[in-house]
Amino acid sequence: LSELGMANSYHSEDLSFFMWAGLADDFWSRSAQDRRASHPPSDLSVLNGTAPSDLANALARCHTKVVALDGLERLFWPVYHVSPGAKVIRLDWRALGDHAGSASEWHPRLQALDTAASLVSSSQHLLPWSLLLGPLALPLLGHDFAPMLFLGGPTLAQVLDPLTGLFIASRHSHRVGSRRRGGLAIDPFGADYDEFYEGVQRTVPAEQLLEWDMSQQRWEDLCGFLDIKPCPKSGPIVRRVSTLSLEESIPAYFFLALPVWLLLHWLHLCIFGPVLSFIFRSALRPTYAAAATTLAAAATTLRRVLLGLASHKWSFWCRLIFVVLVPFLFDMTELWKHVEDRGIPCQHPALPGNKSGVKVVVAGLAKTGTRSLARALYEIGLQHSYHSEELNFHVWSHIYHAYWDKQKLLPGDGEDNITSTMVENFVREPFAVTAQLFGPEALLFATPPDLLARKLSECRVDAVAFDGMEALFWPTYHVSPDVKVISLNWRSYAEYSKSHESFMALLSLTLILVGIVMYSMHFLPWTVLLFYLDPLAGSPVEKMMREGGPPVTQHYPLFLAWYHTATNTRRILMHWSVGLGIHMPSEVDYDDYFDRVRRVVPKENLLEWDMKRNTWEDLCKFVGVEECARTGHLPRAISILNFERDSPICFWGRIPFHLLLHRINWAILGAVISVVSSVRTRVASLVTR
């Protein structure tokens, strides 16, 4: 339903996080009933004590349009009765035995995975770290969660960035996990199961009820029931997994949260290791002397090995972990963004008539040859031939940050303006192809076509391949009159899917390994040095930002490589991970994507490209380049370590510099530790006296 444009399409996790947890907290805070008398506190009491008007107001404040009540089924009737005219989709397609069997297999697996995830994330609750994460630290880093909480979105599966996800994770246990045990679920093995579905069939008018069968019905049936025309999707609906669903949907925040949780575990061992040792030696020794000595020795050894604490000094391994991990966290949290990223936009005059000036767009998905086409177009004379790296760096990141900076508003400020802008853009064909109104899609819907055209024209973009940002294809196409389209539909779905899956795993690994070396520049804002050295070298970085080129994927000298590495996460990687990339989950979706291109684009402006069959001559003829400088088939451009492969001298030349920064960071950390230790020793001596 979210993909059909239903803003704030809530699953039970979203309903708990944004709405129900707040109602429960309000109820228990004002109730004379002792909350501790119920173990755990029952949400049935909250349900019985919540007035329908309060429930309706809470749903309205969250702008809730769709609710699926998995695990909170007893909320169905209260929500239904305060939602006049609401349409109901009844999911009774599984027989009771099939559903019960599936539930009996799924629940133990879910509980095991939840337990494992809870053990890792529990470090944030031993001390009040969430207080530091939310109200104190993140606003200092330029993050404000008021818009998200005020608007009731984006939903948890559509978070904007890793830090928002980390904020959600810090409150997930209270707002979501405890609600699962609150007593609002209907047991599939109990008598309530059949009664629930029969009650729905008896009560809901036939014209407002859709009996849905996941095994037979299609997107078209759903659009017809909801009166959505035209239907942006077709074919069967792909099944989504519920186990580790958030980690699968938004791995960006999970990979940020995991190091943070492990770092907190590490700090706890630092803090509580001596306490445990004291307990083992003092409290247990009278009764279990031998065991106490063994446990104390084990605790001391563990503390020295894992924490690097020996005689109150940081050992080699402790300092190494800190020097490597902290720059990674500083980069992910954009701690130095105000001094590392100048953010100069392209400064060519905008073209008249709200035209982007783009000559060629590549309609292709990741691992279908997008990088090879972008490079080929550059080599035949389209000097500003962008792959998604340049599109993010020069165009989309400026639109993105400008938009969300304006949306950091407090409750009550600007709500009508935001809503009207989204609604206006929702009915426009260029933006109706990506029908989600929150998360990165909110920005896509709220971006007027003339703004996108102006930003593209100011960079004089000649060609674009949208690898990782495929949702921008149609908006770009519609602001580029007479643009030529190269469709990369030459691979079968099986070949595409296999290549994509292996590529993502390898890409993640290489980013981590290269990042261990390159992140040394984020321990302190070393990039500031570049802004003093850049003018001495003829200002290549400033010229690149103002001119919108040359593309970094084609031209990667030393100073551009330095700035690219410093701003890569903020201006490129984060935009790949927040929802505008399209991965086709089924062959039907894959075929539909390219069928739409074939239907919409005029034949004279469309070239269906086959990497195995087509040649340089075909490309030059289609684009209109009379003298083709190359012949034969296009070479394959590698996407793994592409900068390192294309510019090996620049890459290996920078390695000593980044290792030197690691050494300097090491020395600075050692100096700080020495000063702190000296101060602590002096304070201790004064206290002793």
XYZ file of C-alpha atoms in Angstrom:
689
model
C 0.000 0.000 0.000
C 2.923 2.323 0.651
C 4.151 1.700 -2.885
C 0.734 2.766 -4.210
C 1.052 6.202 -2.629
C -0.694 5.631 0.709
C 1.289 8.009 2.916
C 2.222 6.696 6.369
C 1.219 3.127 5.612
C 1.672 1.672 9.081
C 2.546 -1.856 10.032
C 2.156 -2.705 13.704
C 5.720 -1.586 14.482
C 4.977 1.903 13.146
C 1.636 2.091 14.948
C 3.351 1.135 18.214
C 6.280 3.498 17.753
C 4.440 6.638 16.679
C 1.014 6.298 18.278
C 0.195 3.457 20.661
C 3.296 3.707 22.886
C 2.460 7.359 23.559
C -1.143 6.551 24.441
C 0.010 3.770 26.769
C 2.516 6.021 28.532
C -0.095 8.750 28.958
C -2.602 6.248 30.335
C -0.243 4.802 32.938
C 1.060 8.219 33.967
C -2.417 9.538 34.748
C -3.989 6.298 35.954
C -4.467 5.731 39.671
C -3.883 2.021 39.024
C -0.399 0.877 39.967
C 1.331 -0.080 36.750
C 3.574 -2.505 38.600
C 0.586 -4.624 39.607
C 0.476 -6.001 36.073
C 3.471 -8.083 34.973
C 4.025 -7.015 32.270
C 1.614 -4.047 32.193
C -1.297 -5.083 30.021
C -2.182 -2.972 27.008
C -5.721 -4.316 27.358
C -6.083 -1.952 30.323
C -4.874 0.885 28.108
C -7.342 -0.112 25.403
C -10.256 -0.203 27.840
C -9.221 3.122 29.363
C -8.675 5.032 26.101
C -11.563 7.113 24.829
C -12.410 6.713 21.124
C -11.819 10.439 20.623
C -8.262 10.091 22.005
C -7.563 7.212 19.649
C -8.950 9.131 16.674
C -6.918 12.229 17.536
C -3.740 10.168 17.890
C -4.252 8.581 14.475
C -4.973 11.979 12.925
C -1.877 13.570 14.458
C 0.254 10.851 12.878
C -1.392 11.374 9.457
C -2.130 7.648 9.412
C -3.679 6.439 6.157
C -3.181 2.659 6.385
C -2.898 0.307 9.360
C -1.926 -3.383 9.396
C -2.301 -4.684 12.936
C 0.019 -7.691 13.028
C 0.423 -8.497 16.728
C -2.061 -5.778 17.744
C -5.190 -7.342 16.255
C -7.429 -6.322 19.161
C -6.948 -2.714 18.083
C -8.739 -3.445 14.798
C -12.290 -2.689 15.940
C -11.434 0.482 17.921
C -9.521 1.830 14.899
C -12.292 0.808 12.492
C -15.038 2.495 14.515
C -13.213 5.838 14.622
C -12.493 5.709 10.873
C -15.805 6.218 9.074
C -15.746 5.064 5.469
C -12.500 3.133 5.929
C -11.915 0.323 3.477
C -10.996 -3.084 4.863
C -8.781 -5.746 3.320
C -9.526 -9.126 4.926
C -6.566 -11.532 4.968
C -8.347 -14.825 5.520
C -6.797 -16.569 2.538
C -4.891 -19.099 4.611
C -6.661 -22.012 6.224
C -6.436 -22.056 10.016
C -4.201 -25.111 9.968
C -1.829 -23.555 7.441
C -1.673 -20.297 9.392
C -1.167 -22.026 12.726
C 1.534 -24.227 11.268
C 3.331 -21.254 9.760
C 3.035 -19.349 13.044
C 4.338 -22.310 15.062
C 7.416 -22.461 12.816
C 7.948 -18.715 12.583
C 7.500 -17.584 16.213
C 10.366 -19.632 17.706
C 12.703 -18.410 14.968
C 11.587 -14.824 15.535
C 12.082 -15.148 19.289
C 15.580 -16.583 18.825
C 16.614 -13.786 16.466
C 15.010 -11.160 18.709
C 16.952 -12.548 21.659
C 20.232 -12.433 19.741
C 19.564 -8.882 18.553
C 18.556 -7.842 22.079
C 21.792 -9.196 23.555
C 23.791 -7.059 21.141
C 21.665 -3.918 21.494
C 21.239 -4.226 25.285
C 24.431 -2.234 25.798
C 22.505 0.997 25.170
C 20.318 0.355 28.232
C 22.874 -0.522 30.948
C 23.540 3.200 31.353
C 21.280 6.000 30.039
C 23.076 6.246 26.691
C 19.835 6.917 24.831
C 19.612 10.226 26.694
C 22.944 11.219 25.175
C 21.956 9.904 21.751
C 18.687 11.754 21.402
C 18.272 15.053 23.241
C 21.968 15.911 23.629
C 24.327 14.532 21.000
C 22.397 14.357 17.761
C 21.068 17.932 17.727
C 24.698 19.032 18.077
C 25.429 17.016 14.926
C 22.688 18.816 13.030
C 19.919 16.210 13.407
C 16.444 17.040 14.609
C 13.785 14.354 15.008
C 10.904 16.749 15.624
C 9.700 16.568 11.988
C 9.728 12.780 12.015
C 7.839 12.455 15.291
C 5.493 15.307 14.407
C 4.600 13.987 10.949
C 4.431 10.375 12.095
C 6.913 9.315 9.472
C 8.837 8.135 7.660
C 7.787 4.654 8.651
C 10.449 2.517 10.282
C 11.240 0.718 7.014
C 11.776 4.058 5.212
C 14.147 5.881 7.530
C 16.002 8.836 6.087
C 19.520 8.036 7.219
C 21.532 5.828 9.561
C 21.319 8.281 12.478
C 17.530 8.314 12.324
C 17.641 4.533 12.364
C 19.928 4.603 15.381
C 17.483 6.920 17.123
C 14.690 4.418 16.371
C 16.796 1.505 17.591
C 17.454 3.235 20.918
C 13.713 3.427 21.584
C 12.565 0.260 19.840
C 12.444 -1.918 22.961
C 10.068 0.398 24.827
C 7.950 1.657 21.969
C 7.659 -1.574 19.972
C 9.026 -4.632 21.774
C 7.007 -4.201 24.964
C 3.804 -3.682 22.939
C 4.143 -7.175 21.443
C 3.720 -8.584 24.935
C 0.889 -6.278 25.917
C -1.988 -8.696 25.303
C -3.436 -7.177 22.121
C -2.541 -10.080 19.812
C -5.093 -12.695 18.767
C -3.855 -16.238 19.271
C -4.049 -18.184 15.967
C -4.601 -21.348 18.016
C -7.539 -19.894 19.974
C -11.248 -19.556 19.340
C -10.867 -15.800 18.739
C -9.202 -16.448 15.391
C -12.342 -17.544 13.501
C -14.577 -15.146 15.419
C -12.386 -12.219 14.395
C -12.655 -12.910 10.659
C -16.348 -13.751 10.841
C -16.998 -10.476 12.672
C -15.237 -8.557 9.914
C -17.355 -10.245 7.246
C -20.608 -9.561 9.134
C -19.890 -5.933 10.034
C -18.036 -4.297 7.139
C -20.237 -3.323 4.156
C -19.535 -5.417 1.072
C -18.536 -2.400 -1.034
C -15.852 -1.508 1.531
C -14.472 -5.035 1.973
C -11.893 -6.846 -0.155
C -11.280 -10.549 0.460
C -7.604 -10.794 -0.375
C -5.755 -13.916 -1.500
C -1.980 -13.468 -1.648
C -1.603 -16.506 -3.875
C -3.953 -15.245 -6.623
C -4.637 -11.525 -6.576
C -2.465 -8.848 -8.158
C -1.543 -5.167 -7.958
C -4.342 -4.346 -10.387
C -6.943 -5.793 -7.972
C -5.595 -3.645 -5.152
C -5.600 -0.487 -7.292
C -9.157 -1.192 -8.440
C -10.389 -1.585 -4.863
C -8.700 1.654 -3.769
C -9.650 3.601 -6.944
C -6.019 4.354 -7.824
C -5.695 5.276 -11.498
C -3.406 4.615 -13.238
C -1.980 1.733 -11.259
C 1.793 2.263 -10.944
C 2.456 -1.452 -10.369
C 1.366 -4.648 -12.095
C 1.588 -8.386 -11.610
C 1.573 -10.381 -8.372
C 2.604 -8.759 -5.098
C 5.961 -9.966 -3.840
C 6.013 -11.585 -0.414
C 7.985 -9.718 2.263
C 9.745 -11.435 5.144
C 9.055 -10.404 8.734
C 12.173 -11.917 10.288
C 14.842 -9.196 10.651
C 12.722 -7.082 8.309
C 14.119 -3.759 9.503
C 17.709 -4.952 9.210
C 17.001 -6.108 5.652
C 15.149 -2.931 4.647
C 17.595 -0.463 6.156
C 21.019 -2.095 6.540
C 22.599 1.352 6.663
C 21.438 2.058 10.211
C 22.064 -1.517 11.307
C 25.704 -1.305 10.225
C 26.009 1.982 12.097
C 24.180 0.726 15.184
C 26.201 -2.484 15.455
C 29.590 -0.756 15.986
C 27.955 1.667 18.409
C 26.443 -1.160 20.475
C 29.725 -3.079 20.495
C 31.581 0.080 21.509
C 29.159 0.530 24.420
C 29.724 -3.090 25.497
C 33.429 -2.319 25.367
C 33.021 0.795 27.503
C 30.955 -1.156 30.033
C 33.757 -3.666 30.389
C 36.114 -0.741 30.956
C 33.821 0.735 33.592
C 32.547 -2.366 35.367
C 35.557 -4.672 34.977
C 37.211 -3.424 38.182
C 33.843 -3.635 39.983
C 33.389 -7.258 38.979
C 36.927 -8.034 40.030
C 36.297 -6.436 43.417
C 33.067 -8.402 43.872
C 34.729 -11.679 42.983
C 37.653 -11.064 45.325
C 35.774 -9.548 48.275
C 32.263 -10.954 48.326
C 32.859 -14.492 47.120
C 36.253 -15.241 48.646
C 35.020 -16.251 52.153
C 32.934 -19.073 50.740
C 34.433 -19.866 47.383
C 38.055 -18.819 47.679
C 39.418 -20.917 44.845
C 36.537 -20.119 42.483
C 36.755 -16.445 43.376
C 40.460 -16.342 42.584
C 39.888 -18.069 39.240
C 37.015 -15.794 38.306
C 38.939 -12.703 39.349
C 41.905 -13.778 37.243
C 39.604 -14.439 34.297
C 37.954 -11.043 34.696
C 41.346 -9.334 34.857
C 42.609 -11.201 31.807
C 39.447 -10.440 29.855
C 39.711 -6.822 30.826
C 43.327 -6.617 29.689
C 42.863 -8.481 26.423
C 39.539 -7.076 25.233
C 39.705 -3.634 26.734
C 43.420 -3.038 26.520
C 43.569 -1.840 30.098
C 46.726 -2.773 31.936
C 47.835 -0.811 34.968
C 45.334 1.907 34.050
C 47.017 2.534 30.659
C 45.647 1.868 27.207
C 47.442 -0.985 25.493
C 48.237 -1.276 21.803
C 45.018 -3.144 20.888
C 42.730 -0.835 22.815
C 44.175 2.244 21.156
C 44.145 0.559 17.727
C 40.439 -0.255 17.999
C 39.691 3.292 19.067
C 41.738 4.919 16.296
C 40.107 2.741 13.628
C 36.523 2.669 14.903
C 36.056 6.271 16.000
C 36.840 7.837 12.579
C 34.262 5.477 11.056
C 31.630 6.657 13.545
C 32.628 10.305 13.030
C 32.159 9.877 9.276
C 28.801 8.123 9.615
C 27.538 10.771 12.035
C 28.973 13.605 9.895
C 30.610 15.142 12.942
C 32.911 17.409 10.922
C 30.485 18.124 8.074
C 30.472 21.879 8.653
C 34.224 22.135 8.165
C 34.844 19.231 5.744
C 32.112 19.890 3.195
C 32.000 23.286 1.519
C 28.983 22.234 -0.509
C 29.516 24.612 -3.437
C 26.780 23.962 -6.044
C 27.211 24.090 -9.805
C 27.134 27.684 -11.057
C 26.397 27.598 -14.776
C 23.414 29.778 -15.784
C 20.180 27.752 -15.751
C 18.746 26.946 -19.168
C 15.512 28.741 -20.147
C 12.161 26.984 -20.295
C 12.727 24.720 -17.295
C 14.785 22.331 -19.422
C 17.500 20.164 -17.920
C 19.662 20.076 -21.042
C 20.294 16.342 -20.553
C 20.872 14.650 -23.926
C 20.959 10.968 -22.945
C 19.548 9.006 -19.999
C 20.297 5.348 -19.312
C 17.293 3.247 -18.253
C 19.054 0.479 -16.428
C 19.408 -1.143 -13.042
C 22.567 -1.846 -11.090
C 24.625 -4.630 -12.699
C 23.138 -4.192 -16.179
C 26.012 -2.131 -17.616
C 25.257 1.380 -16.352
C 28.870 2.231 -15.518
C 30.105 0.909 -18.881
C 27.550 3.094 -20.724
C 28.360 6.182 -18.658
C 32.051 5.779 -19.451
C 31.398 5.108 -23.135
C 29.265 8.244 -23.427
C 32.071 10.249 -21.809
C 34.621 8.852 -24.242
C 32.578 9.756 -27.345
C 32.382 13.393 -26.304
C 29.661 13.885 -23.641
C 32.021 15.470 -21.138
C 29.500 15.629 -18.287
C 28.368 12.014 -18.520
C 27.215 11.260 -14.969
C 27.005 7.974 -13.186
C 25.017 8.034 -9.931
C 28.117 9.166 -8.008
C 28.183 12.480 -9.859
C 24.395 12.772 -9.865
C 24.380 12.499 -6.077
C 27.447 14.654 -5.565
C 26.573 17.602 -7.806
C 22.761 17.553 -8.017
C 20.742 15.419 -5.637
C 22.731 15.980 -2.428
C 22.208 19.760 -2.736
C 18.458 19.303 -3.252
C 18.333 16.770 -0.417
C 20.117 18.796 2.249
C 18.377 22.055 1.334
C 14.974 20.366 1.606
C 15.524 18.626 4.933
C 17.170 21.661 6.477
C 13.908 23.515 5.791
C 11.831 20.679 7.297
C 13.528 20.840 10.712
C 10.447 22.477 12.145
C 8.715 22.283 15.490
C 5.135 21.026 15.873
C 2.729 23.452 14.294
C 5.183 25.176 11.946
C 4.637 24.817 8.229
C 2.503 21.668 8.302
C 0.004 22.871 5.705
C 2.729 23.954 3.304
C 4.449 20.552 3.456
C 1.223 18.635 2.941
C 0.016 20.749 0.034
C 3.363 20.517 -1.741
C 3.354 16.741 -1.463
C -0.223 16.441 -2.667
C 0.381 18.748 -5.624
C 3.355 16.728 -6.766
C 1.629 13.405 -6.156
C -0.831 13.967 -8.975
C 1.923 14.856 -11.437
C 2.863 12.077 -13.809
C 6.632 12.634 -13.567
C 6.549 11.932 -9.858
C 3.715 9.390 -9.698
C 6.060 6.539 -10.575
C 7.565 6.428 -7.068
C 4.537 6.569 -4.859
C 5.764 6.957 -1.286
C 5.354 10.261 0.469
C 7.783 9.914 3.351
C 11.434 9.101 3.637
C 13.479 10.012 0.572
C 10.293 9.758 -1.493
C 8.910 12.753 0.393
C 11.739 14.782 -1.067
C 11.130 13.323 -4.527
C 7.451 14.285 -4.369
C 8.165 17.702 -2.898
C 10.774 18.568 -5.544
C 9.118 20.616 -8.302
C 10.152 19.544 -11.821
C 11.520 23.019 -12.526
C 13.894 22.744 -9.540
C 15.255 19.404 -10.747
C 15.615 20.800 -14.291
C 17.428 23.886 -13.000
C 19.893 21.896 -10.884
C 20.691 19.561 -13.777
C 21.134 22.439 -16.208
C 23.364 24.394 -13.825
C 25.770 21.443 -13.924
C 25.441 21.116 -17.728
C 24.708 17.405 -17.404
C 24.990 15.679 -20.782
C 24.082 12.110 -19.833
C 22.983 10.244 -16.689
C 23.046 6.604 -15.585
C 20.980 6.123 -12.410
C 22.622 3.076 -10.823
C 21.411 3.094 -7.183
C 19.127 6.095 -7.807
C 16.721 4.574 -10.342
C 13.692 6.363 -8.880
C 15.087 9.580 -10.385
C 14.921 8.224 -13.929
C 11.348 9.276 -14.768
C 11.531 12.714 -13.098
C 14.709 13.413 -15.096
C 13.176 12.070 -18.305
C 10.130 14.322 -18.009
C 12.202 17.502 -17.598
C 14.424 16.624 -20.563
C 12.492 17.171 -23.833
C 13.632 14.984 -26.754
C 16.128 13.187 -24.546
C 17.472 9.932 -25.952
C 17.056 6.806 -23.831
C 19.326 3.745 -23.767
C 17.487 0.778 -22.252
C 19.710 -1.876 -20.654
C 17.331 -4.823 -20.781
C 19.808 -7.249 -22.342
C 20.226 -9.445 -19.266
C 17.713 -12.050 -18.148
C 16.251 -11.603 -14.669
C 18.146 -14.646 -13.370
C 21.466 -13.201 -14.584
C 20.657 -9.769 -13.164
C 19.566 -11.109 -9.765
C 22.591 -13.368 -9.347
C 25.018 -10.596 -10.304
C 23.308 -8.054 -8.031
C 23.363 -10.288 -4.944
C 27.043 -11.205 -5.247
C 27.955 -7.598 -6.062
C 26.335 -6.085 -2.958
C 28.153 -8.422 -0.587
C 31.508 -7.785 -2.268
C 30.894 -4.024 -2.415
C 30.187 -3.869 1.331
C 33.360 -5.813 2.103
C 35.585 -3.632 -0.078
C 34.096 -0.413 1.307
C 34.914 -1.577 4.838
C 38.473 -2.679 4.004
C 39.346 0.466 2.060
C 37.571 2.590 4.659
C 39.783 1.272 7.466
C 42.696 3.023 5.775
C 40.944 6.067 4.317
C 38.850 6.983 7.376
C 41.958 8.273 9.151
C 41.064 11.704 7.776
C 37.871 11.770 9.883
C 39.423 11.323 13.333
C 40.030 15.065 13.219
C 38.862 17.411 10.422
C 42.023 16.981 8.376
C 40.161 17.905 5.183
C 40.447 21.546 6.247
C 44.056 21.367 5.050
C 42.797 20.727 1.523
C 41.076 24.098 1.376
C 44.421 25.818 1.987
C 46.339 23.624 -0.458
C 43.711 23.663 -3.229
C 44.411 27.284 -4.367
C 48.126 26.496 -4.533
C 47.375 23.751 -7.083
C 45.099 25.913 -9.255
C 41.854 25.238 -7.321
C 40.914 21.925 -9.018
C 38.422 21.030 -6.281
C 36.603 24.363 -6.361
C 36.513 24.350 -10.176
C 35.107 20.818 -10.214
C 32.294 21.821 -7.851
C 31.434 25.007 -9.737
C 31.652 23.433 -13.213
C 29.928 20.164 -12.329
C 32.806 18.171 -13.761
C 34.787 16.473 -14.983
C 33.073 13.372 -13.553
C 35.052 11.784 -10.730
C 34.339 8.350 -12.161
C 36.273 9.380 -15.306
C 38.846 11.857 -13.980
C 40.339 11.240 -10.524
C 43.459 13.316 -9.757
C 44.942 13.574 -6.289
C 43.107 16.620 -4.903
C 39.716 15.497 -6.246
C 40.339 12.056 -4.764
C 41.062 13.652 -1.385
C 37.856 15.696 -1.381
C 35.804 12.809 -2.782
C 36.991 10.516 0.016
C 36.214 13.161 2.645
C 32.634 13.763 1.455
C 31.822 10.347 -0.035
C 29.497 9.240 2.771
C 27.537 12.505 3.027
C 27.217 13.281 -0.677
C 27.108 9.830 -2.307
C 26.831 6.706 -0.158
C 24.003 7.863 2.097
C 21.805 8.586 -0.928
C 22.333 5.068 -2.240
C 21.037 3.624 1.016
C 17.869 5.607 1.743
C 15.336 4.251 -0.696
C 15.679 5.723 -4.204
C 17.457 2.685 -5.582
C 15.296 0.051 -7.217
C 16.041 -3.644 -6.912
C 13.576 -5.841 -8.746
C 12.385 -8.639 -6.423
C 10.733 -10.681 -9.181
C 10.936 -11.315 -12.896
C 7.523 -9.692 -13.377
C 8.717 -6.424 -11.817
C 11.914 -6.594 -13.851
C 10.028 -6.991 -17.126
C 7.462 -4.331 -16.173
C 10.212 -1.778 -15.582
C 11.579 -2.095 -19.101
C 8.108 -2.531 -20.656
C 7.157 0.886 -19.257
C 10.244 2.418 -20.878
C 9.277 0.785 -24.171
C 5.692 2.084 -23.930
C 6.483 5.685 -22.952
C 9.632 6.576 -24.889
C 9.148 7.274 -28.637
C 10.831 4.633 -30.801
C 13.082 7.140 -32.544
C 14.507 8.191 -29.124
C 14.970 4.661 -27.739
C 17.905 2.295 -28.157
C 17.562 -1.151 -26.547
C 21.180 -1.928 -25.836
C 22.798 -5.350 -25.749
C 26.309 -5.320 -24.300
C 27.153 -8.490 -26.217
C 25.835 -7.352 -29.596
C 25.998 -3.552 -29.895
C 29.183 -1.625 -30.693
C 30.745 1.819 -30.417
C 29.428 2.605 -33.875
C 25.839 1.920 -32.766
C 26.267 4.246 -29.798
C 27.779 7.075 -31.841
C 25.044 6.826 -34.475
C 22.258 6.903 -31.875
C 23.717 9.842 -29.946
C 24.547 11.778 -33.108
C 28.337 11.730 -32.970
C 29.555 11.773 -36.562
C 33.204 10.827 -36.009
C 33.323 7.841 -33.694
C 36.718 7.591 -32.016
C 36.322 3.930 -31.040
C 35.286 0.732 -32.820
C 34.147 -2.702 -31.743
C 32.429 -3.722 -28.535
C 32.409 -1.577 -25.397
C 34.886 -2.617 -22.690
C 33.454 -3.651 -19.364
C 33.755 -1.073 -16.579
C 34.243 -2.674 -13.166
C 32.182 -1.298 -10.257
C 34.170 -2.953 -7.440
C 37.150 -0.783 -6.436
C 36.554 1.212 -9.608
C 38.425 4.312 -8.395
C 41.350 2.206 -7.206
C 41.494 0.263 -10.497
C 41.099 3.281 -12.766
C 43.601 5.474 -10.904
C 46.087 3.085 -9.249
C 48.867 5.667 -8.986
C 46.554 8.092 -7.185
C 45.271 5.342 -4.890
C 48.641 3.894 -3.898
C 50.082 7.381 -3.662
C 47.480 8.299 -1.046
C 48.017 5.199 1.103
C 51.171 6.570 2.829
C 49.361 9.851 3.525
C 46.417 8.102 5.203
C 48.720 5.797 7.154
C 50.614 8.879 8.315
C 47.324 10.378 9.498
C 46.630 7.156 11.436
C 50.044 7.535 13.079
C 49.383 11.187 13.925
C 45.944 10.307 15.298
C 47.616 7.581 17.358
C 50.079 10.073 18.798
C 47.359 12.634 19.547
C 45.268 10.001 21.313
C 48.301 8.895 23.313
C 48.999 12.486 24.344
C 45.395 12.978 25.449
C 45.467 9.737 27.447
C 48.735 10.789 29.095
C 47.302 14.161 30.086
C 44.132 12.571 31.472
C 46.140 9.961 33.383
C 48.427 12.644 34.797
C 45.480 14.753 35.924
C 43.778 11.717 37.443
C 46.960 10.755 39.321
C 47.412 14.274 40.645
C 43.772 14.487 41.749
C 44.073 11.100 43.451
C 47.211 12.200 45.309
C 45.509 15.387 46.477
C 42.504 13.411 47.716
C 44.809 10.989 49.550
C 46.550 13.829 51.318
